[in-house]
Amino acid sequence: MKRAGIGVAVVLLVVAARTQTRGSDPVPLRAAVVQEATTPEGRGALVYARYGCAMCHGEDGRGGFPNANSETDGKVPGVVFVKEGYTPDELRRLILNGKSTIGRTDANGPQPPFRMPGWSGDMTRPDLDNLVRYLISLYPKDAGEKWR
Amino acid sequence: MALTLRSVVSGASLVAFALGVALVWMLVLPPAAAFQPIEFNHAKHLPIACVTCHTGVVDGARAGLPAGLFCAKCHATAPAAVGEDDWARVAQAPASPWVALTRLPAHVRFSHQRHVGAGQLECASCHGDIGTRTAPVPRNPVRLDMSTCLACHRRENVTEDCAACHR
């Protein structure tokens, strides 16, 4: 009788453990249908999202993600004005090679925790070209007006 | 202290009982919990598409686990809440340091491309809320075995042919 009790207890233990650890059942969730982008800039926006550029440079490209002691005011810089500072070829090189060392505001301070990854070997040439087109397209239409 | 026949039989049945429990444990319960080398926070990485780190998930059979060097592409220093030693082990690992949460038996074929690429399923269909977790989970949040695969195939009216999934 005592043994039977132990047996039942063990079976209940196994069933309880299984219930606790089995997880839920799969539920088929359909991916949102993404409209196929028709322009290079539109396709570039998808590349920007896919490679997680928005993680640091922001969904709107205006940057701001904290990067302590980085030379750009302790934040990851925005990309909306890259058209002013880079040629398309320079941008391609920067995206492929990344920036392994980020300049410091305080030369004696800590290393900024984040750096720009290079996507050489991961990003296809069409994706790269579309991304560059997209980045250049972020330049505000009224940017010139603001200087006057 | 002489062994009596009764005590030997009792010992043998105890061993058999223990083996039985172990067998049930191995066959019925999910795989042992996986422990990751660092406290990876999926939620913090949400703006990055799953496929960026889990390469192959859209166009390959397997979804990859990134090498530590891949993490170090962005992280110049140990991420917050990760010890320098742990980080050094991860960032310098030549192969992926992560422990897979799912295990495909040798006699089963599974293609991520068919499910995610062609079938347009969200990763959450089979991996639940893992993408929003702030700490590693010991097991895949969703139970993945033949019964749950078949239930989904029936519901979705896709093939239940044995040869479609079994070698």
Short mmCIF file of C-alpha atoms in Angstrom, two decimals:
data_model
loop_
_atom_site.label_atom_id
_atom_site.label_comp_id
_atom_site.label_asym_id
_atom_site.label_seq_id
_atom_site.Cartn_x
_atom_site.Cartn_y
_atom_site.Cartn_z
CA MET A 1 0.00 0.00 0.00
CA LYS A 2 2.82 2.32 0.95
CA ARG A 3 4.64 1.53 -2.32
CA ALA A 4 1.51 2.19 -4.34
CA GLY A 5 1.25 5.58 -2.67
CA ILE A 6 4.84 6.41 -3.59
CA GLY A 7 4.19 5.29 -7.16
CA VAL A 8 1.13 7.49 -7.49
CA ALA A 9 3.06 10.43 -6.01
CA VAL A 10 5.88 9.99 -8.54
CA VAL A 11 3.43 9.80 -11.45
CA LEU A 12 1.70 12.97 -10.23
CA LEU A 13 5.09 14.67 -9.90
CA VAL A 14 6.03 13.78 -13.47
CA VAL A 15 2.66 14.97 -14.79
CA ALA A 16 2.93 18.23 -12.82
CA ALA A 17 6.48 18.84 -14.01
CA ARG A 18 5.45 18.18 -17.59
CA THR A 19 2.51 20.57 -17.30
CA GLN A 20 4.78 23.29 -15.93
CA THR A 21 7.42 22.95 -18.63
CA ARG A 22 5.57 22.00 -21.78
CA GLY A 23 4.91 25.53 -23.05
CA SER A 24 1.99 26.65 -25.16
CA ASP A 25 1.06 25.19 -28.52
CA PRO A 26 2.15 26.89 -31.75
CA VAL A 27 -0.23 29.47 -33.19
CA PRO A 28 0.25 30.31 -36.85
CA LEU A 29 0.70 34.06 -37.04
CA ARG A 30 0.91 35.49 -40.53
CA ALA A 31 3.58 38.06 -41.23
CA ALA A 32 2.11 41.43 -42.17
CA VAL A 33 2.05 41.74 -45.93
CA VAL A 34 4.70 44.28 -46.76
CA GLN A 35 3.98 46.22 -49.88
CA GLU A 36 6.84 45.66 -52.27
CA ALA A 37 8.73 48.93 -52.46
CA THR A 38 8.78 50.33 -55.96
CA THR A 39 11.58 52.87 -55.61
CA PRO A 40 15.24 52.42 -54.64
CA GLU A 41 14.64 54.74 -51.69
CA GLY A 42 11.68 52.60 -50.55
CA ARG A 43 13.72 49.44 -50.82
CA GLY A 44 16.52 51.20 -48.95
CA ALA A 45 14.11 51.98 -46.12
CA LEU A 46 13.43 48.25 -45.80
CA VAL A 47 17.18 47.58 -45.70
CA TYR A 48 17.55 50.27 -43.01
CA ALA A 49 14.92 48.49 -40.94
CA ARG A 50 16.15 44.98 -41.57
CA TYR A 51 19.75 45.64 -40.54
CA GLY A 52 18.63 47.39 -37.40
CA CYS A 53 20.12 50.77 -38.34
CA ALA A 54 17.11 52.29 -36.58
CA MET A 55 18.27 50.73 -33.34
CA CYS A 56 20.95 53.40 -32.94
CA HIS A 57 20.23 55.99 -35.64
CA GLY A 58 16.50 56.11 -34.87
CA GLU A 59 13.49 55.18 -36.96
CA ASP A 60 13.42 58.72 -38.32
CA GLY A 61 17.19 58.77 -38.81
CA ARG A 62 17.73 61.53 -36.28
CA GLY A 63 19.96 59.52 -33.96
CA GLY A 64 20.04 60.16 -30.26
CA PHE A 65 20.74 56.69 -28.89
CA PRO A 66 23.06 57.12 -25.87
CA ASN A 67 26.72 56.30 -26.50
CA ALA A 68 28.53 57.60 -23.47
CA ASN A 69 31.65 59.69 -24.06
CA SER A 70 31.35 59.52 -27.84
CA GLU A 71 32.61 62.59 -29.67
CA THR A 72 29.12 63.25 -31.01
CA ASP A 73 27.75 64.61 -27.76
CA GLY A 74 27.55 61.19 -26.10
CA LYS A 75 24.92 60.03 -28.59
CA VAL A 76 24.81 58.10 -31.83
CA PRO A 77 24.64 60.70 -34.60
CA GLY A 78 21.66 61.08 -36.90
CA VAL A 79 21.87 60.25 -40.58
CA VAL A 80 19.47 62.78 -42.08
CA PHE A 81 22.28 65.13 -43.08
CA VAL A 82 24.73 62.59 -44.49
CA LYS A 83 24.12 64.04 -47.93
CA GLU A 84 26.08 67.11 -46.85
CA GLY A 85 29.08 65.22 -45.51
CA TYR A 86 29.50 62.16 -47.69
CA THR A 87 29.52 61.22 -51.33
CA PRO A 88 27.57 58.05 -52.20
CA ASP A 89 30.85 56.13 -52.54
CA GLU A 90 32.03 57.32 -49.13
CA LEU A 91 28.74 56.22 -47.63
CA ARG A 92 29.05 52.79 -49.25
CA ARG A 93 32.53 52.39 -47.79
CA LEU A 94 31.36 53.49 -44.34
CA ILE A 95 28.45 51.03 -44.36
CA LEU A 96 30.64 48.16 -45.54
CA ASN A 97 33.61 48.82 -43.26
CA GLY A 98 31.85 50.32 -40.27
CA LYS A 99 33.69 52.41 -37.73
CA SER A 100 35.54 50.22 -35.27
CA THR A 101 36.73 53.11 -33.13
CA ILE A 102 34.48 55.93 -32.06
CA GLY A 103 36.15 59.19 -31.04
CA ARG A 104 35.86 60.25 -27.40
CA THR A 105 34.73 63.55 -25.96
CA ASP A 106 37.03 63.04 -23.00
CA ALA A 107 40.24 61.47 -24.24
CA ASN A 108 40.89 60.03 -20.79
CA GLY A 109 37.32 58.86 -20.34
CA PRO A 110 35.90 55.38 -21.05
CA GLN A 111 35.55 53.89 -24.47
CA PRO A 112 32.10 54.57 -25.97
CA PRO A 113 30.18 51.28 -25.62
CA PHE A 114 28.84 51.17 -29.16
CA ARG A 115 30.50 51.32 -32.54
CA MET A 116 29.30 51.28 -36.11
CA PRO A 117 29.16 47.71 -37.47
CA GLY A 118 30.46 47.00 -40.96
CA TRP A 119 28.25 44.93 -43.22
CA SER A 120 30.83 43.77 -45.73
CA GLY A 121 30.05 40.16 -46.61
CA ASP A 122 26.51 40.41 -45.26
CA MET A 123 24.88 43.13 -47.35
CA THR A 124 24.31 42.61 -51.06
CA ARG A 125 25.32 45.30 -53.53
CA PRO A 126 21.69 46.13 -54.50
CA ASP A 127 20.78 46.44 -50.81
CA LEU A 128 23.80 48.67 -50.25
CA ASP A 129 22.96 50.93 -53.19
CA ASN A 130 19.32 51.20 -52.12
CA LEU A 131 20.32 52.00 -48.56
CA VAL A 132 22.59 54.80 -49.73
CA ARG A 133 19.78 56.19 -51.88
CA TYR A 134 17.46 56.07 -48.88
CA LEU A 135 19.95 57.80 -46.57
CA ILE A 136 20.47 60.59 -49.09
CA SER A 137 16.71 60.94 -49.47
CA LEU A 138 16.36 61.68 -45.74
CA TYR A 139 17.88 65.11 -46.25
CA PRO A 140 15.14 67.57 -45.28
CA LYS A 141 13.58 69.37 -48.22
CA ASP A 142 13.74 72.68 -46.39
CA ALA A 143 17.28 72.22 -45.07
CA GLY A 144 18.62 75.00 -47.28
CA GLU A 145 15.95 77.42 -46.08
CA LYS A 146 17.09 77.02 -42.50
CA TRP A 147 20.50 78.52 -43.30
CA ARG A 148 19.03 81.76 -44.58
CA MET B 1 25.58 -8.97 7.38
CA ALA B 2 24.18 -11.54 5.00
CA LEU B 3 22.02 -10.47 2.10
CA THR B 4 18.65 -12.08 2.11
CA LEU B 5 16.81 -12.96 -1.10
CA ARG B 6 14.09 -10.59 -0.03
CA SER B 7 16.45 -7.60 0.30
CA VAL B 8 18.06 -8.32 -3.12
CA VAL B 9 14.64 -8.46 -4.79
CA SER B 10 13.63 -5.29 -3.01
CA GLY B 11 16.84 -3.54 -4.16
CA ALA B 12 16.37 -4.73 -7.72
CA SER B 13 12.81 -3.50 -7.89
CA LEU B 14 13.92 -0.14 -6.51
CA VAL B 15 16.52 0.16 -9.27
CA ALA B 16 13.97 -0.90 -11.89
CA PHE B 17 11.56 1.67 -10.52
CA ALA B 18 14.23 4.39 -10.66
CA LEU B 19 15.12 3.43 -14.22
CA GLY B 20 11.44 3.53 -15.14
CA VAL B 21 11.06 7.04 -13.74
CA ALA B 22 14.23 8.16 -15.55
CA LEU B 23 12.92 6.71 -18.81
CA VAL B 24 9.57 8.43 -18.41
CA TRP B 25 11.41 11.65 -17.54
CA MET B 26 13.53 11.48 -20.68
CA LEU B 27 10.75 10.45 -23.04
CA VAL B 28 7.88 12.53 -21.75
CA LEU B 29 9.47 15.73 -20.53
CA PRO B 30 10.92 18.41 -22.80
CA PRO B 31 14.72 18.65 -23.15
CA ALA B 32 16.68 19.97 -20.22
CA ALA B 33 16.71 23.69 -19.67
CA ALA B 34 19.30 25.61 -21.67
CA PHE B 35 21.55 28.06 -19.90
CA GLN B 36 23.04 30.85 -21.99
CA PRO B 37 26.55 32.24 -21.46
CA ILE B 38 25.25 35.75 -20.74
CA GLU B 39 21.93 37.36 -19.85
CA PHE B 40 20.93 38.25 -23.40
CA ASN B 41 18.04 40.70 -23.60
CA HIS B 42 15.99 40.15 -26.76
CA ALA B 43 13.67 43.05 -25.98
CA LYS B 44 16.52 45.56 -26.14
CA HIS B 45 17.40 44.36 -29.62
CA LEU B 46 13.85 44.49 -30.98
CA PRO B 47 14.45 47.11 -33.69
CA ILE B 48 16.80 44.65 -35.35
CA ALA B 49 15.01 42.14 -37.57
CA CYS B 50 15.32 38.52 -36.34
CA VAL B 51 16.96 37.52 -39.62
CA THR B 52 19.88 39.89 -39.09
CA CYS B 53 21.23 37.77 -36.25
CA HIS B 54 19.45 34.50 -37.00
CA THR B 55 20.66 34.24 -40.55
CA GLY B 56 19.01 31.65 -42.76
CA VAL B 57 15.64 31.95 -41.08
CA VAL B 58 14.00 33.22 -44.27
CA ASP B 59 15.95 31.47 -46.98
CA GLY B 60 17.56 28.44 -45.36
CA ALA B 61 16.65 25.27 -43.55
CA ARG B 62 18.26 26.35 -40.30
CA ALA B 63 18.05 29.62 -38.43
CA GLY B 64 21.56 30.45 -37.28
CA LEU B 65 22.75 31.58 -33.89
CA PRO B 66 25.20 34.48 -34.16
CA ALA B 67 28.86 34.13 -33.31
CA GLY B 68 30.11 36.29 -30.47
CA LEU B 69 32.10 38.30 -32.99
CA PHE B 70 28.81 39.33 -34.55
CA CYS B 71 27.68 40.83 -31.24
CA ALA B 72 31.00 42.63 -30.99
CA LYS B 73 30.31 44.36 -34.29
CA CYS B 74 28.19 46.85 -32.38
CA HIS B 75 29.27 46.30 -28.79
CA ALA B 76 32.72 47.74 -28.30
CA THR B 77 32.59 46.99 -24.59
CA ALA B 78 30.70 44.59 -22.35
CA PRO B 79 26.97 45.39 -22.43
CA ALA B 80 25.42 46.72 -19.25
CA ALA B 81 24.84 44.03 -16.63
CA VAL B 82 27.27 41.63 -18.30
CA GLY B 83 30.57 40.92 -16.55
CA GLU B 84 33.81 41.65 -18.41
CA ASP B 85 34.95 38.03 -18.16
CA ASP B 86 31.65 36.65 -19.43
CA TRP B 87 31.68 39.17 -22.25
CA ALA B 88 35.25 38.33 -23.21
CA ARG B 89 34.31 34.65 -23.46
CA VAL B 90 31.32 35.46 -25.70
CA ALA B 91 32.92 38.12 -27.88
CA GLN B 92 36.02 36.05 -28.56
CA ALA B 93 34.24 32.74 -29.16
CA PRO B 94 35.13 31.50 -32.64
CA ALA B 95 31.80 29.67 -32.91
CA SER B 96 28.39 30.67 -31.66
CA PRO B 97 28.39 30.60 -27.87
CA TRP B 98 24.61 30.35 -27.64
CA VAL B 99 22.76 27.20 -26.62
CA ALA B 100 19.95 26.21 -29.01
CA LEU B 101 16.54 25.90 -27.39
CA THR B 102 15.19 23.48 -29.93
CA ARG B 103 16.52 20.14 -31.07
CA LEU B 104 15.57 18.49 -34.32
CA PRO B 105 15.64 14.68 -34.19
CA ALA B 106 17.85 13.08 -36.84
CA HIS B 107 14.88 11.49 -38.60
CA VAL B 108 13.01 14.77 -39.04
CA ARG B 109 13.42 17.42 -41.73
CA PHE B 110 12.43 20.98 -40.98
CA SER B 111 12.87 23.99 -43.22
CA HIS B 112 12.62 27.51 -41.83
CA GLN B 113 12.47 28.74 -45.42
CA ARG B 114 9.24 26.80 -46.02
CA HIS B 115 7.61 28.20 -42.90
CA VAL B 116 8.97 31.74 -42.68
CA GLY B 117 9.91 32.46 -46.29
CA ALA B 118 7.25 30.66 -48.31
CA GLY B 119 4.63 30.29 -45.56
CA GLN B 120 5.03 33.89 -44.34
CA LEU B 121 4.73 32.84 -40.70
CA GLU B 122 5.89 35.17 -37.96
CA CYS B 123 8.71 33.81 -35.80
CA ALA B 124 6.34 34.16 -32.83
CA SER B 125 4.18 31.38 -34.26
CA CYS B 126 6.64 28.79 -33.01
CA HIS B 127 8.86 30.83 -30.69
CA GLY B 128 6.16 32.71 -28.80
CA ASP B 129 7.19 35.88 -27.01
CA ILE B 130 10.88 35.10 -26.96
CA GLY B 131 11.59 38.26 -28.96
CA THR B 132 10.26 40.46 -26.18
CA ARG B 133 11.87 38.64 -23.27
CA THR B 134 14.37 40.59 -21.20
CA ALA B 135 16.30 37.51 -20.08
CA PRO B 136 17.12 34.14 -21.61
CA VAL B 137 14.41 31.52 -21.36
CA PRO B 138 15.33 27.96 -20.34
CA ARG B 139 13.12 26.42 -23.00
CA ASN B 140 11.37 27.46 -26.18
CA PRO B 141 8.15 29.11 -24.95
CA VAL B 142 6.12 27.09 -27.43
CA ARG B 143 5.94 23.33 -27.32
CA LEU B 144 7.28 21.93 -30.57
CA ASP B 145 6.79 18.24 -31.18
CA MET B 146 5.07 16.04 -33.70
CA SER B 147 1.61 16.47 -32.20
CA THR B 148 1.77 20.28 -32.25
CA CYS B 149 3.31 20.30 -35.75
CA LEU B 150 0.53 18.03 -37.03
CA ALA B 151 -2.20 20.02 -35.32
CA CYS B 152 -0.97 23.17 -37.04
CA HIS B 153 -0.64 21.41 -40.40
CA ARG B 154 -4.24 20.17 -40.10
CA ARG B 155 -5.54 23.57 -39.12
CA GLU B 156 -3.69 25.25 -41.95
CA ASN B 157 -4.63 22.53 -44.42
CA VAL B 158 -1.05 21.78 -45.43
CA THR B 159 0.50 18.39 -46.07
CA GLU B 160 0.35 15.64 -43.47
CA ASP B 161 2.32 13.27 -45.66
CA CYS B 162 4.89 11.44 -43.51
CA ALA B 163 7.61 11.87 -46.12
CA ALA B 164 7.16 15.64 -46.07
CA CYS B 165 8.84 15.83 -42.67
CA HIS B 166 10.41 12.43 -42.06
CA ARG B 167 13.56 11.07 -43.63
#
